[in-house]
Amino acid sequence: MGQVVEPYRIKVVEPIPVTTRAQREQALRRVHHNLFGLRADEVTIDLLTDSGTGALSAAQWAAAMAGDESYAGSRSFYYFREVVQELTSYPCILPVHQGRAAERILFSALLSPGQITLSNTHFDTTRANVELTGCRAVDLPCPQARDLDSDAPFKGNIDLRRLAEALRGPDASRIGLVIMTLTNNGEAGQPVSMDNLARAAALCREHSVCSSSTPPVSPRTPVWSPSTRPPTGT
């Protein structure tokens, strides 16, 4: 046949609206071209988000139906905890509804007011969670990110030179966290190379700064290594 078919059957379908060009133009004018102002039933193909767009498998639906929804002590929680502990080796697990909530809890534990976080580019909700702690979020995208005509393969990288300068600079004592967003949504979803990630982590270890990787595809829970630098004021 010359074509490999998908190894699954689609068991559930959801109708989507099909609009005319005139309807789309009218809707865009109404919201002043702010896509967040559109109603969902005005959008045929939603490219605004990658959250919640995947289909569940038959096994996932079956597990949901068989899940234990007891208010406390449910067997589903214990199974979940055992799997996460096995995957991460972390003894303590705190479930949250999504990565944004996890970030807020994590940052409140790691950051103190007046500190600085550095990133290849902060995701918008990550920036908000940083600023809610009274800290300042600083972006250090690589130079290739600004060249729209460049065919560089990893425009999501952090600028290692600027990162090193910041870690050695006059505000170094205020840097509480270095965050790598994977992929770099603030730079149009550009990828980050493993080499860039490894070098950034090495700089953080050299200067005793906590490093964090936050993939923007749900869940966005940060994975981090402890810092030996105490927060400001401790």
PDB file of C-alpha atoms in Angstrom:
ATOM      1  CA  MET A   1       0.000   0.000   0.000  1.00  0.00           C
ATOM      2  CA  GLY A   2       2.920   2.365   0.594  1.00  0.00           C
ATOM      3  CA  GLN A   3       1.234   3.763   3.717  1.00  0.00           C
ATOM      4  CA  VAL A   4       1.213   2.643   7.358  1.00  0.00           C
ATOM      5  CA  VAL A   5      -2.178   3.065   8.997  1.00  0.00           C
ATOM      6  CA  GLU A   6      -2.617   4.140  12.611  1.00  0.00           C
ATOM      7  CA  PRO A   7      -2.567   1.135  15.005  1.00  0.00           C
ATOM      8  CA  TYR A   8      -5.809   2.138  16.715  1.00  0.00           C
ATOM      9  CA  ARG A   9      -9.504   2.862  16.132  1.00  0.00           C
ATOM     10  CA  ILE A  10     -11.094   6.179  17.084  1.00  0.00           C
ATOM     11  CA  LYS A  11     -14.039   5.299  19.328  1.00  0.00           C
ATOM     12  CA  VAL A  12     -15.241   8.805  20.290  1.00  0.00           C
ATOM     13  CA  VAL A  13     -15.651  11.831  18.045  1.00  0.00           C
ATOM     14  CA  GLU A  14     -16.503  15.437  18.893  1.00  0.00           C
ATOM     15  CA  PRO A  15     -18.268  17.716  16.402  1.00  0.00           C
ATOM     16  CA  ILE A  16     -16.415  20.930  15.549  1.00  0.00           C
ATOM     17  CA  PRO A  17     -17.842  24.159  14.083  1.00  0.00           C
ATOM     18  CA  VAL A  18     -17.164  25.011  10.458  1.00  0.00           C
ATOM     19  CA  THR A  19     -17.365  28.778   9.923  1.00  0.00           C
ATOM     20  CA  THR A  20     -17.292  30.943   6.826  1.00  0.00           C
ATOM     21  CA  ARG A  21     -14.592  33.495   6.095  1.00  0.00           C
ATOM     22  CA  ALA A  22     -17.087  36.307   6.739  1.00  0.00           C
ATOM     23  CA  GLN A  23     -17.979  34.863  10.134  1.00  0.00           C
ATOM     24  CA  ARG A  24     -14.313  34.552  11.093  1.00  0.00           C
ATOM     25  CA  GLU A  25     -13.537  38.112  10.025  1.00  0.00           C
ATOM     26  CA  GLN A  26     -16.517  39.422  11.983  1.00  0.00           C
ATOM     27  CA  ALA A  27     -15.478  37.464  15.076  1.00  0.00           C
ATOM     28  CA  LEU A  28     -11.890  38.749  14.867  1.00  0.00           C
ATOM     29  CA  ARG A  29     -13.071  42.353  14.554  1.00  0.00           C
ATOM     30  CA  ARG A  30     -15.352  41.890  17.569  1.00  0.00           C
ATOM     31  CA  VAL A  31     -12.469  40.809  19.809  1.00  0.00           C
ATOM     32  CA  HIS A  32     -10.002  43.312  18.263  1.00  0.00           C
ATOM     33  CA  HIS A  33      -7.909  40.359  16.995  1.00  0.00           C
ATOM     34  CA  ASN A  34      -7.296  39.070  20.528  1.00  0.00           C
ATOM     35  CA  LEU A  35      -7.749  35.304  20.095  1.00  0.00           C
ATOM     36  CA  PHE A  36      -8.379  34.836  23.812  1.00  0.00           C
ATOM     37  CA  GLY A  37     -11.623  36.761  23.295  1.00  0.00           C
ATOM     38  CA  LEU A  38     -13.070  34.262  20.815  1.00  0.00           C
ATOM     39  CA  ARG A  39     -15.698  31.755  21.895  1.00  0.00           C
ATOM     40  CA  ALA A  40     -14.739  28.111  21.460  1.00  0.00           C
ATOM     41  CA  ASP A  41     -17.644  27.520  19.060  1.00  0.00           C
ATOM     42  CA  GLU A  42     -16.108  30.100  16.698  1.00  0.00           C
ATOM     43  CA  VAL A  43     -12.877  28.119  16.278  1.00  0.00           C
ATOM     44  CA  THR A  44     -12.595  25.174  13.884  1.00  0.00           C
ATOM     45  CA  ILE A  45      -8.960  24.206  14.528  1.00  0.00           C
ATOM     46  CA  ASP A  46      -7.594  25.398  17.868  1.00  0.00           C
ATOM     47  CA  LEU A  47      -3.884  26.225  17.546  1.00  0.00           C
ATOM     48  CA  LEU A  48      -3.886  28.429  20.659  1.00  0.00           C
ATOM     49  CA  THR A  49      -3.079  25.595  23.052  1.00  0.00           C
ATOM     50  CA  ASP A  50      -1.648  22.100  23.191  1.00  0.00           C
ATOM     51  CA  SER A  51      -3.334  21.319  26.527  1.00  0.00           C
ATOM     52  CA  GLY A  52      -6.192  18.840  26.611  1.00  0.00           C
ATOM     53  CA  THR A  53      -6.114  18.137  22.879  1.00  0.00           C
ATOM     54  CA  GLY A  54      -5.207  14.438  23.020  1.00  0.00           C
ATOM     55  CA  ALA A  55      -7.600  11.512  22.847  1.00  0.00           C
ATOM     56  CA  LEU A  56      -7.850   8.969  25.668  1.00  0.00           C
ATOM     57  CA  SER A  57      -7.271   5.309  24.933  1.00  0.00           C
ATOM     58  CA  ALA A  58      -9.768   2.549  25.693  1.00  0.00           C
ATOM     59  CA  ALA A  59      -7.544   1.487  28.602  1.00  0.00           C
ATOM     60  CA  GLN A  60      -7.535   5.026  30.018  1.00  0.00           C
ATOM     61  CA  TRP A  61     -11.331   5.286  29.855  1.00  0.00           C
ATOM     62  CA  ALA A  62     -11.626   1.881  31.517  1.00  0.00           C
ATOM     63  CA  ALA A  63      -9.244   2.935  34.295  1.00  0.00           C
ATOM     64  CA  ALA A  64     -11.260   6.104  34.882  1.00  0.00           C
ATOM     65  CA  MET A  65     -14.463   4.101  35.262  1.00  0.00           C
ATOM     66  CA  ALA A  66     -12.803   1.644  37.663  1.00  0.00           C
ATOM     67  CA  GLY A  67     -11.051   4.352  39.696  1.00  0.00           C
ATOM     68  CA  ASP A  68     -11.659   4.666  43.434  1.00  0.00           C
ATOM     69  CA  GLU A  69     -13.088   8.134  44.142  1.00  0.00           C
ATOM     70  CA  SER A  70     -13.113   7.831  47.926  1.00  0.00           C
ATOM     71  CA  TYR A  71     -12.593  11.180  49.623  1.00  0.00           C
ATOM     72  CA  ALA A  72      -9.539   9.905  51.506  1.00  0.00           C
ATOM     73  CA  GLY A  73      -7.370   6.804  51.368  1.00  0.00           C
ATOM     74  CA  SER A  74      -8.448   5.730  47.884  1.00  0.00           C
ATOM     75  CA  ARG A  75      -6.584   2.854  46.286  1.00  0.00           C
ATOM     76  CA  SER A  76      -6.170   4.978  43.141  1.00  0.00           C
ATOM     77  CA  PHE A  77      -4.035   7.460  45.072  1.00  0.00           C
ATOM     78  CA  TYR A  78      -1.762   4.775  46.506  1.00  0.00           C
ATOM     79  CA  TYR A  79      -1.262   3.269  43.060  1.00  0.00           C
ATOM     80  CA  PHE A  80      -0.541   6.725  41.626  1.00  0.00           C
ATOM     81  CA  ARG A  81       1.961   7.485  44.389  1.00  0.00           C
ATOM     82  CA  GLU A  82       3.786   4.179  43.947  1.00  0.00           C
ATOM     83  CA  VAL A  83       4.187   4.714  40.199  1.00  0.00           C
ATOM     84  CA  VAL A  84       5.417   8.310  40.568  1.00  0.00           C
ATOM     85  CA  GLN A  85       7.871   7.306  43.288  1.00  0.00           C
ATOM     86  CA  GLU A  86       9.200   4.535  41.071  1.00  0.00           C
ATOM     87  CA  LEU A  87       9.626   6.907  38.115  1.00  0.00           C
ATOM     88  CA  THR A  88      11.172   9.833  40.023  1.00  0.00           C
ATOM     89  CA  SER A  89      12.775   8.219  43.111  1.00  0.00           C
ATOM     90  CA  TYR A  90      11.230  11.057  45.153  1.00  0.00           C
ATOM     91  CA  PRO A  91       9.874   9.795  48.506  1.00  0.00           C
ATOM     92  CA  CYS A  92       7.343  12.620  48.955  1.00  0.00           C
ATOM     93  CA  ILE A  93       4.624  13.174  46.353  1.00  0.00           C
ATOM     94  CA  LEU A  94       2.162  16.091  46.386  1.00  0.00           C
ATOM     95  CA  PRO A  95      -0.479  15.729  43.633  1.00  0.00           C
ATOM     96  CA  VAL A  96      -1.783  18.914  42.028  1.00  0.00           C
ATOM     97  CA  HIS A  97      -4.316  19.490  39.278  1.00  0.00           C
ATOM     98  CA  GLN A  98      -1.776  20.873  36.776  1.00  0.00           C
ATOM     99  CA  GLY A  99       1.771  22.161  36.404  1.00  0.00           C
ATOM    100  CA  ARG A 100       0.846  25.795  37.016  1.00  0.00           C
ATOM    101  CA  ALA A 101      -0.239  24.897  40.537  1.00  0.00           C
ATOM    102  CA  ALA A 102       2.931  22.841  41.046  1.00  0.00           C
ATOM    103  CA  GLU A 103       5.055  25.814  39.996  1.00  0.00           C
ATOM    104  CA  ARG A 104       3.381  28.108  42.479  1.00  0.00           C
ATOM    105  CA  ILE A 105       3.977  25.685  45.348  1.00  0.00           C
ATOM    106  CA  LEU A 106       7.569  25.020  44.284  1.00  0.00           C
ATOM    107  CA  PHE A 107       8.469  28.686  43.824  1.00  0.00           C
ATOM    108  CA  SER A 108       6.986  29.633  47.190  1.00  0.00           C
ATOM    109  CA  ALA A 109       9.360  27.077  48.734  1.00  0.00           C
ATOM    110  CA  LEU A 110      12.472  27.949  46.722  1.00  0.00           C
ATOM    111  CA  LEU A 111      12.226  31.724  46.264  1.00  0.00           C
ATOM    112  CA  SER A 112      12.188  34.708  48.601  1.00  0.00           C
ATOM    113  CA  PRO A 113      11.040  38.255  47.737  1.00  0.00           C
ATOM    114  CA  GLY A 114      13.710  40.268  45.952  1.00  0.00           C
ATOM    115  CA  GLN A 115      15.359  37.321  44.221  1.00  0.00           C
ATOM    116  CA  ILE A 116      15.837  36.862  40.465  1.00  0.00           C
ATOM    117  CA  THR A 117      15.016  33.931  38.198  1.00  0.00           C
ATOM    118  CA  LEU A 118      16.780  33.429  34.862  1.00  0.00           C
ATOM    119  CA  SER A 119      15.371  31.513  31.903  1.00  0.00           C
ATOM    120  CA  ASN A 120      15.762  30.865  28.209  1.00  0.00           C
ATOM    121  CA  THR A 121      12.280  32.459  28.151  1.00  0.00           C
ATOM    122  CA  HIS A 122       9.785  32.259  31.003  1.00  0.00           C
ATOM    123  CA  PHE A 123       6.456  30.711  30.105  1.00  0.00           C
ATOM    124  CA  ASP A 124       3.704  33.264  30.792  1.00  0.00           C
ATOM    125  CA  THR A 125       2.233  31.495  33.832  1.00  0.00           C
ATOM    126  CA  THR A 126       5.745  30.684  35.078  1.00  0.00           C
ATOM    127  CA  ARG A 127       6.560  34.405  34.973  1.00  0.00           C
ATOM    128  CA  ALA A 128       3.344  35.161  36.854  1.00  0.00           C
ATOM    129  CA  ASN A 129       4.180  32.613  39.561  1.00  0.00           C
ATOM    130  CA  VAL A 130       7.694  34.069  39.908  1.00  0.00           C
ATOM    131  CA  GLU A 131       6.342  37.599  40.240  1.00  0.00           C
ATOM    132  CA  LEU A 132       3.707  36.501  42.764  1.00  0.00           C
ATOM    133  CA  THR A 133       6.576  35.580  45.090  1.00  0.00           C
ATOM    134  CA  GLY A 134       7.957  39.122  44.796  1.00  0.00           C
ATOM    135  CA  CYS A 135      10.797  38.096  42.502  1.00  0.00           C
ATOM    136  CA  ARG A 136      11.916  39.321  39.069  1.00  0.00           C
ATOM    137  CA  ALA A 137      11.916  37.081  35.977  1.00  0.00           C
ATOM    138  CA  VAL A 138      14.716  37.726  33.451  1.00  0.00           C
ATOM    139  CA  ASP A 139      14.833  36.134  29.983  1.00  0.00           C
ATOM    140  CA  LEU A 140      18.146  35.168  28.345  1.00  0.00           C
ATOM    141  CA  PRO A 141      17.235  33.757  24.898  1.00  0.00           C
ATOM    142  CA  CYS A 142      20.067  32.791  22.575  1.00  0.00           C
ATOM    143  CA  PRO A 143      20.978  35.275  19.794  1.00  0.00           C
ATOM    144  CA  GLN A 144      19.617  32.959  17.070  1.00  0.00           C
ATOM    145  CA  ALA A 145      16.119  33.323  18.526  1.00  0.00           C
ATOM    146  CA  ARG A 146      15.900  36.895  17.219  1.00  0.00           C
ATOM    147  CA  ASP A 147      16.831  35.988  13.651  1.00  0.00           C
ATOM    148  CA  LEU A 148      13.588  34.927  11.991  1.00  0.00           C
ATOM    149  CA  ASP A 149      15.418  33.947   8.807  1.00  0.00           C
ATOM    150  CA  SER A 150      17.938  31.721  10.563  1.00  0.00           C
ATOM    151  CA  ASP A 151      17.651  27.960  10.110  1.00  0.00           C
ATOM    152  CA  ALA A 152      19.451  27.277  13.412  1.00  0.00           C
ATOM    153  CA  PRO A 153      18.025  24.027  14.824  1.00  0.00           C
ATOM    154  CA  PHE A 154      17.855  25.073  18.511  1.00  0.00           C
ATOM    155  CA  LYS A 155      16.539  28.621  18.755  1.00  0.00           C
ATOM    156  CA  GLY A 156      15.057  27.815  22.155  1.00  0.00           C
ATOM    157  CA  ASN A 157      18.488  27.628  23.820  1.00  0.00           C
ATOM    158  CA  ILE A 158      19.490  29.875  26.692  1.00  0.00           C
ATOM    159  CA  ASP A 159      22.339  32.315  26.026  1.00  0.00           C
ATOM    160  CA  LEU A 160      25.146  30.570  27.923  1.00  0.00           C
ATOM    161  CA  ARG A 161      27.436  33.602  27.776  1.00  0.00           C
ATOM    162  CA  ARG A 162      24.836  35.888  29.361  1.00  0.00           C
ATOM    163  CA  LEU A 163      23.924  33.193  31.861  1.00  0.00           C
ATOM    164  CA  ALA A 164      27.563  32.878  32.962  1.00  0.00           C
ATOM    165  CA  GLU A 165      27.876  36.672  33.201  1.00  0.00           C
ATOM    166  CA  ALA A 166      24.752  36.896  35.340  1.00  0.00           C
ATOM    167  CA  LEU A 167      25.912  34.120  37.662  1.00  0.00           C
ATOM    168  CA  ARG A 168      29.209  35.956  38.180  1.00  0.00           C
ATOM    169  CA  GLY A 169      27.796  39.494  38.122  1.00  0.00           C
ATOM    170  CA  PRO A 170      26.828  41.987  40.835  1.00  0.00           C
ATOM    171  CA  ASP A 171      23.334  40.488  41.249  1.00  0.00           C
ATOM    172  CA  ALA A 172      24.595  36.905  41.469  1.00  0.00           C
ATOM    173  CA  SER A 173      23.687  36.606  45.153  1.00  0.00           C
ATOM    174  CA  ARG A 174      20.048  37.389  44.272  1.00  0.00           C
ATOM    175  CA  ILE A 175      19.665  34.641  41.648  1.00  0.00           C
ATOM    176  CA  GLY A 176      17.489  32.002  43.229  1.00  0.00           C
ATOM    177  CA  LEU A 177      16.552  29.822  40.272  1.00  0.00           C
ATOM    178  CA  VAL A 178      17.467  29.123  36.644  1.00  0.00           C
ATOM    179  CA  ILE A 179      14.494  27.816  34.662  1.00  0.00           C
ATOM    180  CA  MET A 180      14.714  26.094  31.285  1.00  0.00           C
ATOM    181  CA  THR A 181      11.406  25.976  29.394  1.00  0.00           C
ATOM    182  CA  LEU A 182      11.157  22.961  27.063  1.00  0.00           C
ATOM    183  CA  THR A 183      10.175  23.560  24.379  1.00  0.00           C
ATOM    184  CA  ASN A 184      10.553  27.336  24.437  1.00  0.00           C
ATOM    185  CA  ASN A 185       6.959  28.531  24.041  1.00  0.00           C
ATOM    186  CA  GLY A 186       7.918  32.187  24.408  1.00  0.00           C
ATOM    187  CA  GLU A 187      10.081  31.772  21.311  1.00  0.00           C
ATOM    188  CA  ALA A 188       7.391  30.117  19.175  1.00  0.00           C
ATOM    189  CA  GLY A 189       7.947  26.626  20.586  1.00  0.00           C
ATOM    190  CA  GLN A 190      11.589  26.392  19.501  1.00  0.00           C
ATOM    191  CA  PRO A 191      13.514  23.325  20.780  1.00  0.00           C
ATOM    192  CA  VAL A 192      16.376  23.322  23.266  1.00  0.00           C
ATOM    193  CA  SER A 193      19.441  21.151  22.700  1.00  0.00           C
ATOM    194  CA  MET A 194      20.501  18.612  25.320  1.00  0.00           C
ATOM    195  CA  ASP A 195      24.012  20.085  25.137  1.00  0.00           C
ATOM    196  CA  ASN A 196      22.677  23.560  25.997  1.00  0.00           C
ATOM    197  CA  LEU A 197      20.632  22.108  28.856  1.00  0.00           C
ATOM    198  CA  ALA A 198      23.641  20.202  30.223  1.00  0.00           C
ATOM    199  CA  ARG A 199      25.916  23.253  30.028  1.00  0.00           C
ATOM    200  CA  ALA A 200      23.343  25.456  31.725  1.00  0.00           C
ATOM    201  CA  ALA A 201      22.987  22.894  34.517  1.00  0.00           C
ATOM    202  CA  ALA A 202      26.772  22.724  34.891  1.00  0.00           C
ATOM    203  CA  LEU A 203      26.951  26.515  35.298  1.00  0.00           C
ATOM    204  CA  CYS A 204      24.226  26.338  37.934  1.00  0.00           C
ATOM    205  CA  ARG A 205      26.098  23.652  39.868  1.00  0.00           C
ATOM    206  CA  GLU A 206      29.327  25.639  39.599  1.00  0.00           C
ATOM    207  CA  HIS A 207      27.643  28.655  41.184  1.00  0.00           C
ATOM    208  CA  SER A 208      25.376  26.687  43.582  1.00  0.00           C
ATOM    209  CA  VAL A 209      22.133  27.860  41.991  1.00  0.00           C
ATOM    210  CA  CYS A 210      19.027  25.715  41.689  1.00  0.00           C
ATOM    211  CA  SER A 211      18.221  24.627  38.124  1.00  0.00           C
ATOM    212  CA  SER A 212      14.763  23.697  36.892  1.00  0.00           C
ATOM    213  CA  SER A 213      13.330  22.305  33.651  1.00  0.00           C
ATOM    214  CA  THR A 214       9.700  23.075  32.893  1.00  0.00           C
ATOM    215  CA  PRO A 215       8.242  21.390  29.803  1.00  0.00           C
ATOM    216  CA  PRO A 216       5.231  23.465  28.675  1.00  0.00           C
ATOM    217  CA  VAL A 217       3.274  20.442  27.577  1.00  0.00           C
ATOM    218  CA  SER A 218       1.040  19.289  30.420  1.00  0.00           C
ATOM    219  CA  PRO A 219       2.042  18.384  33.064  1.00  0.00           C
ATOM    220  CA  ARG A 220       4.406  21.289  33.483  1.00  0.00           C
ATOM    221  CA  THR A 221       5.771  20.200  36.853  1.00  0.00           C
ATOM    222  CA  PRO A 222       9.382  21.395  37.334  1.00  0.00           C
ATOM    223  CA  VAL A 223      12.138  18.849  37.901  1.00  0.00           C
ATOM    224  CA  TRP A 224      14.927  20.380  39.956  1.00  0.00           C
ATOM    225  CA  SER A 225      18.136  19.806  41.848  1.00  0.00           C
ATOM    226  CA  PRO A 226      18.622  21.393  45.293  1.00  0.00           C
ATOM    227  CA  SER A 227      20.696  24.548  45.629  1.00  0.00           C
ATOM    228  CA  THR A 228      23.281  25.087  48.325  1.00  0.00           C
ATOM    229  CA  ARG A 229      22.738  28.849  48.170  1.00  0.00           C
ATOM    230  CA  PRO A 230      20.264  29.952  50.900  1.00  0.00           C
ATOM    231  CA  PRO A 231      17.412  32.277  49.947  1.00  0.00           C
ATOM    232  CA  THR A 232      17.817  35.974  50.682  1.00  0.00           C
ATOM    233  CA  GLY A 233      17.116  36.783  54.313  1.00  0.00           C
ATOM    234  CA  THR A 234      17.924  33.336  55.734  1.00  0.00           C
TER     235      THR A 234
END
